């Protein structure tokens, strides 16, 4: 029977990433729960009360953006998102290490691009009000920027502490 050994975080960067990953997963789960509640209220208000609220669509989009961005970042932390697993496992130890470093470098670049452009788009539309809700029009880009920054941070941590899961037989 194969068991996966998870290394205990030793550096302050690893411990910080573990805490941030837990916060990221909790945020994604909360956003999904809120998405279901808001959409449930939308259905009840529209079909039972015949009074559809205007705020549900922008809030739903914000919750969807938050859940996807935080979920992607958590997936990067656990090496389940943007991972080249099949390729890496087919290589020897040095090739596997190189594949993990390449994967992390690609994620850092993508994460930084998401963080930068998400931040630019958020700031660019923060003064425009959203129709139907007291939120800025660009609020949906804020989770994208935060998720991109977290993806980059998690990938950088993996580059410095490249310890892929070891199998114990």
Tab-separated table of N, CA and C in Angstrom:
chain	number	residue	atom	x	y	z
A	1	UNK	N	0.844	-1.176	0.000
A	1	UNK	CA	0.000	0.000	0.000
A	1	UNK	C	0.885	1.233	0.000
A	2	UNK	N	0.584	2.200	-0.873
A	2	UNK	CA	1.355	3.431	-0.950
A	2	UNK	C	0.747	4.488	-0.046
A	3	UNK	N	1.597	5.185	0.652
A	3	UNK	CA	1.147	6.294	1.494
A	3	UNK	C	1.972	7.522	1.123
A	4	UNK	N	1.345	8.660	1.146
A	4	UNK	CA	2.049	9.901	0.832
A	4	UNK	C	2.470	10.565	2.134
A	5	UNK	N	3.732	10.925	2.202
A	5	UNK	CA	4.266	11.593	3.373
A	5	UNK	C	4.290	13.078	3.090
A	6	UNK	N	3.640	13.857	3.929
A	6	UNK	CA	3.650	15.304	3.776
A	6	UNK	C	4.728	15.865	4.684
A	7	UNK	N	5.704	16.575	4.101
A	7	UNK	CA	6.758	17.118	4.932
A	7	UNK	C	6.227	18.190	5.883
A	8	UNK	N	6.794	18.231	7.068
A	8	UNK	CA	6.411	19.234	8.060
A	8	UNK	C	7.080	20.551	7.676
A	9	UNK	N	6.302	21.647	7.605
A	9	UNK	CA	6.903	22.929	7.256
A	9	UNK	C	7.945	23.340	8.291
A	10	UNK	N	9.136	23.704	7.804
A	10	UNK	CA	10.211	24.038	8.728
A	10	UNK	C	10.571	25.516	8.696
A	11	UNK	N	10.528	26.138	7.560
A	11	UNK	CA	10.921	27.544	7.486
A	11	UNK	C	9.724	28.444	7.759
A	12	UNK	N	10.019	29.693	8.044
A	12	UNK	CA	8.954	30.658	8.283
A	12	UNK	C	8.127	30.872	7.016
A	13	UNK	N	8.770	30.786	5.848
A	13	UNK	CA	8.047	30.913	4.583
A	13	UNK	C	7.065	29.763	4.419
A	14	UNK	N	7.493	28.555	4.705
A	14	UNK	CA	6.605	27.396	4.589
A	14	UNK	C	5.451	27.482	5.583
A	15	UNK	N	5.737	27.869	6.823
A	15	UNK	CA	4.679	27.989	7.820
A	15	UNK	C	3.687	29.077	7.431
A	16	UNK	N	4.191	30.186	6.903
A	16	UNK	CA	3.324	31.270	6.460
A	16	UNK	C	2.459	30.813	5.294
A	17	UNK	N	3.048	30.099	4.363
A	17	UNK	CA	2.281	29.594	3.218
A	17	UNK	C	1.220	28.596	3.658
A	18	UNK	N	1.525	27.765	4.641
A	18	UNK	CA	0.535	26.819	5.159
A	18	UNK	C	-0.657	27.565	5.758
A	19	UNK	N	-0.377	28.610	6.528
A	19	UNK	CA	-1.467	29.397	7.127
A	19	UNK	C	-2.264	30.132	6.046
A	20	UNK	N	-1.555	30.715	5.080
A	20	UNK	CA	-2.240	31.405	3.990
A	20	UNK	C	-3.077	30.438	3.155
A	21	UNK	N	-2.570	29.243	2.937
A	21	UNK	CA	-3.324	28.246	2.173
A	21	UNK	C	-4.598	27.851	2.918
A	22	UNK	N	-4.511	27.698	4.221
A	22	UNK	CA	-5.701	27.375	5.011
A	22	UNK	C	-6.713	28.518	4.923
A	23	UNK	N	-6.237	29.748	5.017
A	23	UNK	CA	-7.111	30.918	4.881
A	23	UNK	C	-7.714	30.962	3.476
A	24	UNK	N	-6.913	30.640	2.471
A	24	UNK	CA	-7.366	30.661	1.078
A	24	UNK	C	-8.474	29.638	0.853
A	25	UNK	N	-8.304	28.442	1.368
A	25	UNK	CA	-9.322	27.400	1.227
A	25	UNK	C	-10.598	27.797	1.960
A	26	UNK	N	-10.457	28.352	3.161
A	26	UNK	CA	-11.629	28.798	3.921
A	26	UNK	C	-12.365	29.913	3.178
A	27	UNK	N	-11.621	30.820	2.574
A	27	UNK	CA	-12.236	31.913	1.814
A	27	UNK	C	-12.976	31.377	0.591
A	28	UNK	N	-12.369	30.439	-0.120
A	28	UNK	CA	-13.024	29.843	-1.285
A	28	UNK	C	-14.299	29.106	-0.875
A	29	UNK	N	-14.239	28.358	0.218
A	29	UNK	CA	-15.420	27.628	0.688
A	29	UNK	C	-16.520	28.599	1.117
A	30	UNK	N	-16.153	29.662	1.814
A	30	UNK	CA	-17.135	30.670	2.222
A	30	UNK	C	-17.769	31.331	1.003
A	31	UNK	N	-16.961	31.643	-0.011
A	31	UNK	CA	-17.480	32.257	-1.231
A	31	UNK	C	-18.457	31.321	-1.940
A	32	UNK	N	-18.145	30.026	-1.973
A	32	UNK	CA	-19.068	29.064	-2.579
A	32	UNK	C	-20.382	28.981	-1.803
A	33	UNK	N	-20.290	28.974	-0.485
A	33	UNK	CA	-21.489	28.947	0.343
A	33	UNK	C	-22.335	30.196	0.093
A	34	UNK	N	-21.688	31.354	0.058
A	34	UNK	CA	-22.415	32.599	-0.197
A	34	UNK	C	-23.016	32.606	-1.594
A	35	UNK	N	-22.316	32.052	-2.555
A	35	UNK	CA	-22.831	31.965	-3.920
A	35	UNK	C	-24.133	31.162	-3.945
A	36	UNK	N	-24.145	30.040	-3.255
A	36	UNK	CA	-25.344	29.199	-3.203
A	36	UNK	C	-26.480	29.939	-2.495
A	37	UNK	N	-26.177	30.611	-1.395
A	37	UNK	CA	-27.217	31.346	-0.659
A	37	UNK	C	-27.782	32.504	-1.482
A	38	UNK	N	-26.924	33.253	-2.130
A	38	UNK	CA	-27.378	34.389	-2.938
A	38	UNK	C	-28.223	33.902	-4.107
A	39	UNK	N	-27.779	32.856	-4.781
A	39	UNK	CA	-28.552	32.328	-5.904
A	39	UNK	C	-29.863	31.696	-5.415
A	40	UNK	N	-29.837	31.070	-4.265
A	40	UNK	CA	-31.074	30.539	-3.681
A	40	UNK	C	-32.069	31.655	-3.406
A	41	UNK	N	-31.562	32.757	-2.838
A	41	UNK	CA	-32.438	33.903	-2.588
A	41	UNK	C	-32.956	34.481	-3.907
A	42	UNK	N	-32.123	34.523	-4.923
A	42	UNK	CA	-32.537	35.033	-6.234
A	42	UNK	C	-33.713	34.212	-6.777
A	43	UNK	N	-33.624	32.899	-6.681
A	43	UNK	CA	-34.691	32.025	-7.180
A	43	UNK	C	-35.975	32.233	-6.376
A	44	UNK	N	-35.856	32.271	-5.051
A	44	UNK	CA	-37.037	32.473	-4.205
A	44	UNK	C	-37.670	33.836	-4.485
A	45	UNK	N	-36.842	34.868	-4.531
A	45	UNK	CA	-37.372	36.220	-4.749
A	45	UNK	C	-38.018	36.352	-6.124
A	46	UNK	N	-37.440	35.715	-7.112
A	46	UNK	CA	-37.974	35.856	-8.470
A	46	UNK	C	-39.232	35.023	-8.690
A	47	UNK	N	-39.200	33.766	-8.295
A	47	UNK	CA	-40.299	32.867	-8.642
A	47	UNK	C	-41.364	32.714	-7.552
A	48	UNK	N	-41.016	32.996	-6.306
A	48	UNK	CA	-42.004	32.882	-5.233
A	48	UNK	C	-42.576	34.256	-4.884
A	49	UNK	N	-41.683	35.235	-4.685
A	49	UNK	CA	-42.122	36.572	-4.291
A	49	UNK	C	-42.407	37.490	-5.477
A	50	UNK	N	-41.993	37.077	-6.663
A	50	UNK	CA	-42.147	37.870	-7.886
A	50	UNK	C	-41.527	39.268	-7.729
A	51	UNK	N	-40.392	39.328	-7.052
A	51	UNK	CA	-39.692	40.595	-6.820
A	51	UNK	C	-38.186	40.323	-6.864
A	52	UNK	N	-37.632	40.279	-8.057
A	52	UNK	CA	-36.230	39.913	-8.253
A	52	UNK	C	-35.298	41.046	-7.801
A	53	UNK	N	-34.412	40.766	-6.846
A	53	UNK	CA	-33.472	41.810	-6.399
A	53	UNK	C	-32.360	42.044	-7.429
A	54	UNK	N	-31.926	43.292	-7.524
A	54	UNK	CA	-30.901	43.636	-8.519
A	54	UNK	C	-29.485	43.364	-8.025
A	55	UNK	N	-29.300	43.205	-6.741
A	55	UNK	CA	-27.957	43.051	-6.182
A	55	UNK	C	-27.407	41.641	-6.312
A	56	UNK	N	-28.243	40.668	-6.609
A	56	UNK	CA	-27.769	39.280	-6.592
A	56	UNK	C	-26.771	38.962	-7.698
A	57	UNK	N	-26.948	39.531	-8.890
A	57	UNK	CA	-26.020	39.214	-9.978
A	57	UNK	C	-24.607	39.715	-9.700
A	58	UNK	N	-24.403	40.999	-9.320
A	58	UNK	CA	-23.022	41.423	-9.046
A	58	UNK	C	-22.392	40.699	-7.853
A	59	UNK	N	-23.187	40.388	-6.849
A	59	UNK	CA	-22.640	39.673	-5.692
A	59	UNK	C	-22.279	38.241	-6.082
A	60	UNK	N	-23.106	37.612	-6.906
A	60	UNK	CA	-22.801	36.264	-7.388
A	60	UNK	C	-21.500	36.246	-8.188
A	61	UNK	N	-21.315	37.231	-9.059
A	61	UNK	CA	-20.077	37.299	-9.843
A	61	UNK	C	-18.857	37.493	-8.945
A	62	UNK	N	-18.999	38.299	-7.911
A	62	UNK	CA	-17.892	38.494	-6.961
A	62	UNK	C	-17.583	37.190	-6.229
A	63	UNK	N	-18.608	36.480	-5.784
A	63	UNK	CA	-18.391	35.214	-5.072
A	63	UNK	C	-17.780	34.169	-6.000
A	64	UNK	N	-18.216	34.142	-7.250
A	64	UNK	CA	-17.659	33.195	-8.217
A	64	UNK	C	-16.187	33.499	-8.480
A	65	UNK	N	-15.872	34.774	-8.672
A	65	UNK	CA	-14.482	35.177	-8.894
A	65	UNK	C	-13.610	34.841	-7.686
A	66	UNK	N	-14.150	35.062	-6.501
A	66	UNK	CA	-13.404	34.763	-5.274
A	66	UNK	C	-13.165	33.268	-5.130
A	67	UNK	N	-14.206	32.472	-5.320
A	67	UNK	CA	-14.059	31.016	-5.174
A	67	UNK	C	-13.066	30.461	-6.188
A	68	UNK	N	-13.147	30.921	-7.429
A	68	UNK	CA	-12.233	30.402	-8.461
A	68	UNK	C	-10.791	30.839	-8.194
A	69	UNK	N	-10.583	32.085	-7.860
A	69	UNK	CA	-9.219	32.590	-7.651
A	69	UNK	C	-8.567	31.961	-6.431
A	70	UNK	N	-9.311	31.887	-5.336
A	70	UNK	CA	-8.747	31.293	-4.120
A	70	UNK	C	-8.573	29.784	-4.284
A	71	UNK	N	-9.504	29.143	-4.978
A	71	UNK	CA	-9.370	27.706	-5.243
A	71	UNK	C	-8.158	27.403	-6.103
A	72	UNK	N	-7.909	28.236	-7.107
A	72	UNK	CA	-6.731	28.044	-7.961
A	72	UNK	C	-5.447	28.223	-7.152
A	73	UNK	N	-5.418	29.224	-6.292
A	73	UNK	CA	-4.226	29.453	-5.465
A	73	UNK	C	-3.991	28.274	-4.517
A	74	UNK	N	-5.051	27.775	-3.902
A	74	UNK	CA	-4.915	26.617	-3.012
A	74	UNK	C	-4.452	25.395	-3.800
A	75	UNK	N	-4.928	25.261	-5.023
A	75	UNK	CA	-4.487	24.159	-5.874
A	75	UNK	C	-3.014	24.250	-6.217
A	76	UNK	N	-2.511	25.450	-6.402
A	76	UNK	CA	-1.077	25.635	-6.645
A	76	UNK	C	-0.297	25.216	-5.401
A	77	UNK	N	-0.792	25.605	-4.232
A	77	UNK	CA	-0.091	25.261	-2.991
A	77	UNK	C	0.027	23.753	-2.809
A	78	UNK	N	-1.009	23.026	-3.171
A	78	UNK	CA	-0.997	21.567	-3.000
A	78	UNK	C	-0.465	20.833	-4.227
A	79	UNK	N	0.022	21.582	-5.219
A	79	UNK	CA	0.554	21.028	-6.472
A	79	UNK	C	-0.501	20.224	-7.234
A	80	UNK	N	-1.738	20.691	-7.170
A	80	UNK	CA	-2.807	20.041	-7.925
A	80	UNK	C	-3.301	20.921	-9.064
A	81	UNK	N	-2.791	22.131	-9.162
A	81	UNK	CA	-3.193	23.063	-10.211
A	81	UNK	C	-1.922	23.574	-10.871
A	82	UNK	N	-1.902	23.628	-12.176
A	82	UNK	CA	-0.707	23.998	-12.933
A	82	UNK	C	0.437	23.034	-12.636
A	83	UNK	N	0.140	21.775	-12.504
A	83	UNK	CA	1.171	20.775	-12.238
A	83	UNK	C	1.367	19.906	-13.478
A	84	UNK	N	2.605	19.547	-13.725
A	84	UNK	CA	2.930	18.653	-14.834
A	84	UNK	C	3.225	17.273	-14.259
A	85	UNK	N	2.277	16.717	-13.551
A	85	UNK	CA	2.500	15.491	-12.781
A	85	UNK	C	2.913	14.307	-13.636
A	86	UNK	N	2.205	14.071	-14.729
A	86	UNK	CA	2.515	12.892	-15.550
A	86	UNK	C	3.914	12.987	-16.139
A	87	UNK	N	4.270	14.157	-16.607
A	87	UNK	CA	5.602	14.353	-17.161
A	87	UNK	C	6.660	14.180	-16.077
A	88	UNK	N	6.463	14.807	-14.945
A	88	UNK	CA	7.463	14.749	-13.873
A	88	UNK	C	7.669	13.326	-13.365
A	89	UNK	N	6.596	12.567	-13.212
A	89	UNK	CA	6.708	11.202	-12.694
A	89	UNK	C	7.398	10.262	-13.678
A	90	UNK	N	7.393	10.604	-14.954
A	90	UNK	CA	8.043	9.765	-15.960
A	90	UNK	C	9.548	10.004	-16.017
A	91	UNK	N	10.013	11.039	-15.357
A	91	UNK	CA	11.434	11.393	-15.395
A	91	UNK	C	12.173	10.826	-14.189
A	92	UNK	N	13.477	10.857	-14.277
A	92	UNK	CA	14.312	10.462	-13.146
A	92	UNK	C	14.326	11.562	-12.095
A	93	UNK	N	15.072	11.354	-11.015
A	93	UNK	CA	15.088	12.330	-9.922
A	93	UNK	C	15.518	13.740	-10.360
A	94	UNK	N	16.562	13.842	-11.157
A	94	UNK	CA	17.013	15.165	-11.608
A	94	UNK	C	15.992	15.799	-12.550
A	95	UNK	N	15.466	15.003	-13.455
A	95	UNK	CA	14.445	15.501	-14.378
A	95	UNK	C	13.173	15.909	-13.645
A	96	UNK	N	12.818	15.130	-12.630
A	96	UNK	CA	11.640	15.458	-11.822
A	96	UNK	C	11.841	16.779	-11.094
A	97	UNK	N	13.036	16.959	-10.536
A	97	UNK	CA	13.343	18.213	-9.847
A	97	UNK	C	13.285	19.384	-10.825
A	98	UNK	N	13.845	19.202	-12.015
A	98	UNK	CA	13.818	20.261	-13.034
A	98	UNK	C	12.383	20.558	-13.466
A	99	UNK	N	11.569	19.529	-13.619
A	99	UNK	CA	10.166	19.738	-14.009
A	99	UNK	C	9.409	20.499	-12.927
A	100	UNK	N	9.674	20.180	-11.659
A	100	UNK	CA	9.029	20.901	-10.561
A	100	UNK	C	9.465	22.360	-10.534
A	101	UNK	N	10.740	22.608	-10.783
A	101	UNK	CA	11.222	23.991	-10.822
A	101	UNK	C	10.613	24.756	-11.995
A	102	UNK	N	10.533	24.103	-13.143
A	102	UNK	CA	9.915	24.738	-14.316
A	102	UNK	C	8.448	25.029	-14.047
A	103	UNK	N	7.751	24.069	-13.485
A	103	UNK	CA	6.333	24.268	-13.153
A	103	UNK	C	6.168	25.455	-12.207
A	104	UNK	N	7.001	25.532	-11.188
A	104	UNK	CA	6.915	26.635	-10.239
A	104	UNK	C	7.232	27.965	-10.904
A	105	UNK	N	8.231	27.982	-11.783
A	105	UNK	CA	8.590	29.228	-12.475
A	105	UNK	C	7.448	29.704	-13.376
A	106	UNK	N	6.808	28.780	-14.067
A	106	UNK	CA	5.667	29.136	-14.921
A	106	UNK	C	4.538	29.705	-14.065
A	107	UNK	N	4.262	29.097	-12.933
A	107	UNK	CA	3.199	29.570	-12.048
A	107	UNK	C	3.544	30.948	-11.478
A	108	UNK	N	4.805	31.180	-11.144
A	108	UNK	CA	5.201	32.501	-10.647
A	108	UNK	C	4.900	33.563	-11.701
A	109	UNK	N	5.278	33.310	-12.941
A	109	UNK	CA	5.035	34.285	-14.013
A	109	UNK	C	3.539	34.508	-14.207
A	110	UNK	N	2.767	33.437	-14.284
A	110	UNK	CA	1.321	33.563	-14.469
A	110	UNK	C	0.688	34.273	-13.276
A	111	UNK	N	1.078	33.893	-12.071
A	111	UNK	CA	0.532	34.519	-10.872
A	111	UNK	C	0.834	36.002	-10.800
A	112	UNK	N	2.075	36.376	-11.132
A	112	UNK	CA	2.428	37.799	-11.113
A	112	UNK	C	1.664	38.579	-12.176
A	113	UNK	N	1.461	37.973	-13.336
A	113	UNK	CA	0.669	38.647	-14.379
A	113	UNK	C	-0.778	38.829	-13.914
A	114	UNK	N	-1.360	37.801	-13.329
A	114	UNK	CA	-2.722	37.914	-12.810
A	114	UNK	C	-2.811	38.969	-11.712
A	115	UNK	N	-1.835	38.970	-10.813
A	115	UNK	CA	-1.835	39.946	-9.721
A	115	UNK	C	-1.710	41.366	-10.263
A	116	UNK	N	-0.785	41.575	-11.187
A	116	UNK	CA	-0.563	42.928	-11.723
A	116	UNK	C	-1.779	43.422	-12.509
A	117	UNK	N	-2.192	42.638	-13.503
A	117	UNK	CA	-3.287	43.101	-14.358
A	117	UNK	C	-4.625	43.089	-13.630
A	118	UNK	N	-4.820	42.169	-12.713
A	118	UNK	CA	-6.022	42.203	-11.885
A	118	UNK	C	-6.058	43.454	-11.036
A	119	UNK	N	-4.895	43.826	-10.479
A	119	UNK	CA	-4.808	45.056	-9.695
A	119	UNK	C	-5.043	46.294	-10.541
A	120	UNK	N	-4.473	46.313	-11.742
A	120	UNK	CA	-4.668	47.448	-12.650
A	120	UNK	C	-6.148	47.588	-12.996
A	121	UNK	N	-6.788	46.486	-13.361
A	121	UNK	CA	-8.202	46.531	-13.717
A	121	UNK	C	-9.077	46.915	-12.525
A	122	UNK	N	-8.719	46.447	-11.340
A	122	UNK	CA	-9.475	46.813	-10.145
A	122	UNK	C	-9.379	48.321	-9.890
A	123	UNK	N	-8.171	48.843	-9.887
A	123	UNK	CA	-7.974	50.272	-9.619
A	123	UNK	C	-8.613	51.131	-10.712
A	124	UNK	N	-8.530	50.661	-11.951
A	124	UNK	CA	-9.055	51.426	-13.080
A	124	UNK	C	-10.567	51.644	-12.992
A	125	UNK	N	-11.309	50.709	-12.422
A	125	UNK	CA	-12.759	50.845	-12.384
A	125	UNK	C	-13.342	51.019	-11.006
A	126	UNK	N	-12.501	51.318	-10.022
A	126	UNK	CA	-12.990	51.403	-8.649
A	126	UNK	C	-13.931	52.596	-8.453
A	127	UNK	N	-13.839	53.608	-9.275
A	127	UNK	CA	-14.687	54.792	-9.136
A	127	UNK	C	-16.036	54.650	-9.858
A	128	UNK	N	-16.231	53.563	-10.602
A	128	UNK	CA	-17.470	53.347	-11.351
A	128	UNK	C	-18.394	52.470	-10.504
A	129	UNK	N	-19.595	52.942	-10.186
A	129	UNK	CA	-20.497	52.119	-9.364
A	129	UNK	C	-21.119	50.985	-10.169
A	130	UNK	N	-21.353	49.870	-9.494
A	130	UNK	CA	-22.005	48.721	-10.109
A	130	UNK	C	-23.514	48.948	-10.121
A	131	UNK	N	-24.140	48.591	-11.205
A	131	UNK	CA	-25.598	48.669	-11.270
A	131	UNK	C	-26.194	47.598	-10.372
A	132	UNK	N	-27.030	47.998	-9.449
A	132	UNK	CA	-27.739	47.041	-8.613
A	132	UNK	C	-27.124	46.750	-7.265
A	133	UNK	N	-25.891	47.175	-7.035
A	133	UNK	CA	-25.245	46.894	-5.745
A	133	UNK	C	-24.285	48.035	-5.409
A	134	UNK	N	-24.133	48.339	-4.143
A	134	UNK	CA	-23.212	49.415	-3.757
A	134	UNK	C	-21.754	48.941	-3.739
A	135	UNK	N	-21.284	48.512	-4.891
A	135	UNK	CA	-19.920	48.005	-5.049
A	135	UNK	C	-19.284	48.693	-6.244
A	136	UNK	N	-17.965	48.778	-6.273
A	136	UNK	CA	-17.315	49.294	-7.493
A	136	UNK	C	-17.457	48.285	-8.635
A	137	UNK	N	-17.554	48.785	-9.835
A	137	UNK	CA	-17.716	47.933	-11.017
A	137	UNK	C	-16.571	46.927	-11.152
A	138	UNK	N	-15.391	47.298	-10.715
A	138	UNK	CA	-14.203	46.461	-10.910
A	138	UNK	C	-13.910	45.518	-9.740
A	139	UNK	N	-14.847	45.376	-8.816
A	139	UNK	CA	-14.592	44.559	-7.623
A	139	UNK	C	-14.268	43.102	-7.963
A	140	UNK	N	-14.764	42.620	-9.090
A	140	UNK	CA	-14.508	41.228	-9.467
A	140	UNK	C	-13.038	40.963	-9.773
A	141	UNK	N	-12.264	42.004	-10.034
A	141	UNK	CA	-10.845	41.830	-10.337
A	141	UNK	C	-9.979	41.759	-9.074
A	142	UNK	N	-10.504	42.182	-7.951
A	142	UNK	CA	-9.727	42.132	-6.709
A	142	UNK	C	-9.370	40.694	-6.317
A	143	UNK	N	-10.316	39.746	-6.316
A	143	UNK	CA	-9.924	38.357	-6.006
A	143	UNK	C	-8.926	37.794	-7.011
A	144	UNK	N	-9.025	38.219	-8.262
A	144	UNK	CA	-8.077	37.764	-9.278
A	144	UNK	C	-6.665	38.236	-8.927
A	145	UNK	N	-6.541	39.493	-8.505
A	145	UNK	CA	-5.235	40.031	-8.128
A	145	UNK	C	-4.686	39.331	-6.876
A	146	UNK	N	-5.528	39.142	-5.887
A	146	UNK	CA	-5.096	38.476	-4.649
A	146	UNK	C	-4.745	37.016	-4.934
A	147	UNK	N	-5.580	36.329	-5.697
A	147	UNK	CA	-5.305	34.933	-6.042
A	147	UNK	C	-4.019	34.786	-6.832
A	148	UNK	N	-3.767	35.698	-7.770
A	148	UNK	CA	-2.518	35.662	-8.536
A	148	UNK	C	-1.307	35.859	-7.649
A	149	UNK	N	-1.408	36.804	-6.712
A	149	UNK	CA	-0.287	37.041	-5.784
A	149	UNK	C	-0.037	35.806	-4.918
A	150	UNK	N	-1.108	35.175	-4.455
A	150	UNK	CA	-0.954	33.963	-3.642
A	150	UNK	C	-0.360	32.822	-4.455
A	151	UNK	N	-0.798	32.689	-5.710
A	151	UNK	CA	-0.223	31.654	-6.575
A	151	UNK	C	1.281	31.859	-6.714
A	152	UNK	N	1.696	33.096	-6.952
A	152	UNK	CA	3.123	33.388	-7.108
A	152	UNK	C	3.875	33.091	-5.812
A	153	UNK	N	3.322	33.501	-4.682
A	153	UNK	CA	3.978	33.255	-3.396
A	153	UNK	C	4.109	31.757	-3.124
A	154	UNK	N	3.038	31.001	-3.365
A	154	UNK	CA	3.096	29.559	-3.128
A	154	UNK	C	4.112	28.887	-4.050
A	155	UNK	N	4.182	29.338	-5.296
A	155	UNK	CA	5.136	28.744	-6.239
A	155	UNK	C	6.575	29.103	-5.864
A	156	UNK	N	6.797	30.322	-5.414
A	156	UNK	CA	8.144	30.717	-4.968
A	156	UNK	C	8.559	29.868	-3.771
A	157	UNK	N	7.636	29.660	-2.856
A	157	UNK	CA	7.935	28.810	-1.702
A	157	UNK	C	8.313	27.402	-2.144
A	158	UNK	N	7.605	26.884	-3.148
A	158	UNK	CA	7.916	25.541	-3.651
A	158	UNK	C	9.288	25.503	-4.312
A	159	UNK	N	9.678	26.585	-4.952
A	159	UNK	CA	11.001	26.615	-5.595
A	159	UNK	C	12.116	26.538	-4.555
A	160	UNK	N	11.915	27.203	-3.425
A	160	UNK	CA	12.939	27.190	-2.383
A	160	UNK	C	12.907	25.923	-1.544
A	161	UNK	N	11.764	25.309	-1.470
A	161	UNK	CA	11.601	24.098	-0.661
A	161	UNK	C	10.996	23.015	-1.521
A	162	UNK	N	11.693	22.669	-2.578
A	162	UNK	CA	11.173	21.681	-3.525
A	162	UNK	C	11.267	20.301	-2.920
A	163	UNK	N	10.210	19.910	-2.237
A	163	UNK	CA	10.149	18.573	-1.649
A	163	UNK	C	8.858	17.908	-2.104
A	164	UNK	N	8.844	17.417	-3.338
A	164	UNK	CA	7.651	16.717	-3.811
A	164	UNK	C	7.331	15.535	-2.900
A	165	UNK	N	6.084	15.180	-2.863
A	165	UNK	CA	5.655	14.082	-1.992
A	165	UNK	C	6.464	12.825	-2.272
A	166	UNK	N	6.952	12.213	-1.210
A	166	UNK	CA	7.712	10.974	-1.336
A	166	UNK	C	6.783	9.805	-1.063
A	167	UNK	N	7.002	8.756	-1.779
A	167	UNK	CA	6.164	7.576	-1.560
A	167	UNK	C	6.890	6.610	-0.630
A	168	UNK	N	6.128	6.058	0.282
A	168	UNK	CA	6.655	5.085	1.221
A	168	UNK	C	6.037	3.737	0.882
A	169	UNK	N	6.850	2.720	0.743
A	169	UNK	CA	6.334	1.384	0.392
A	169	UNK	C	6.333	0.507	1.611
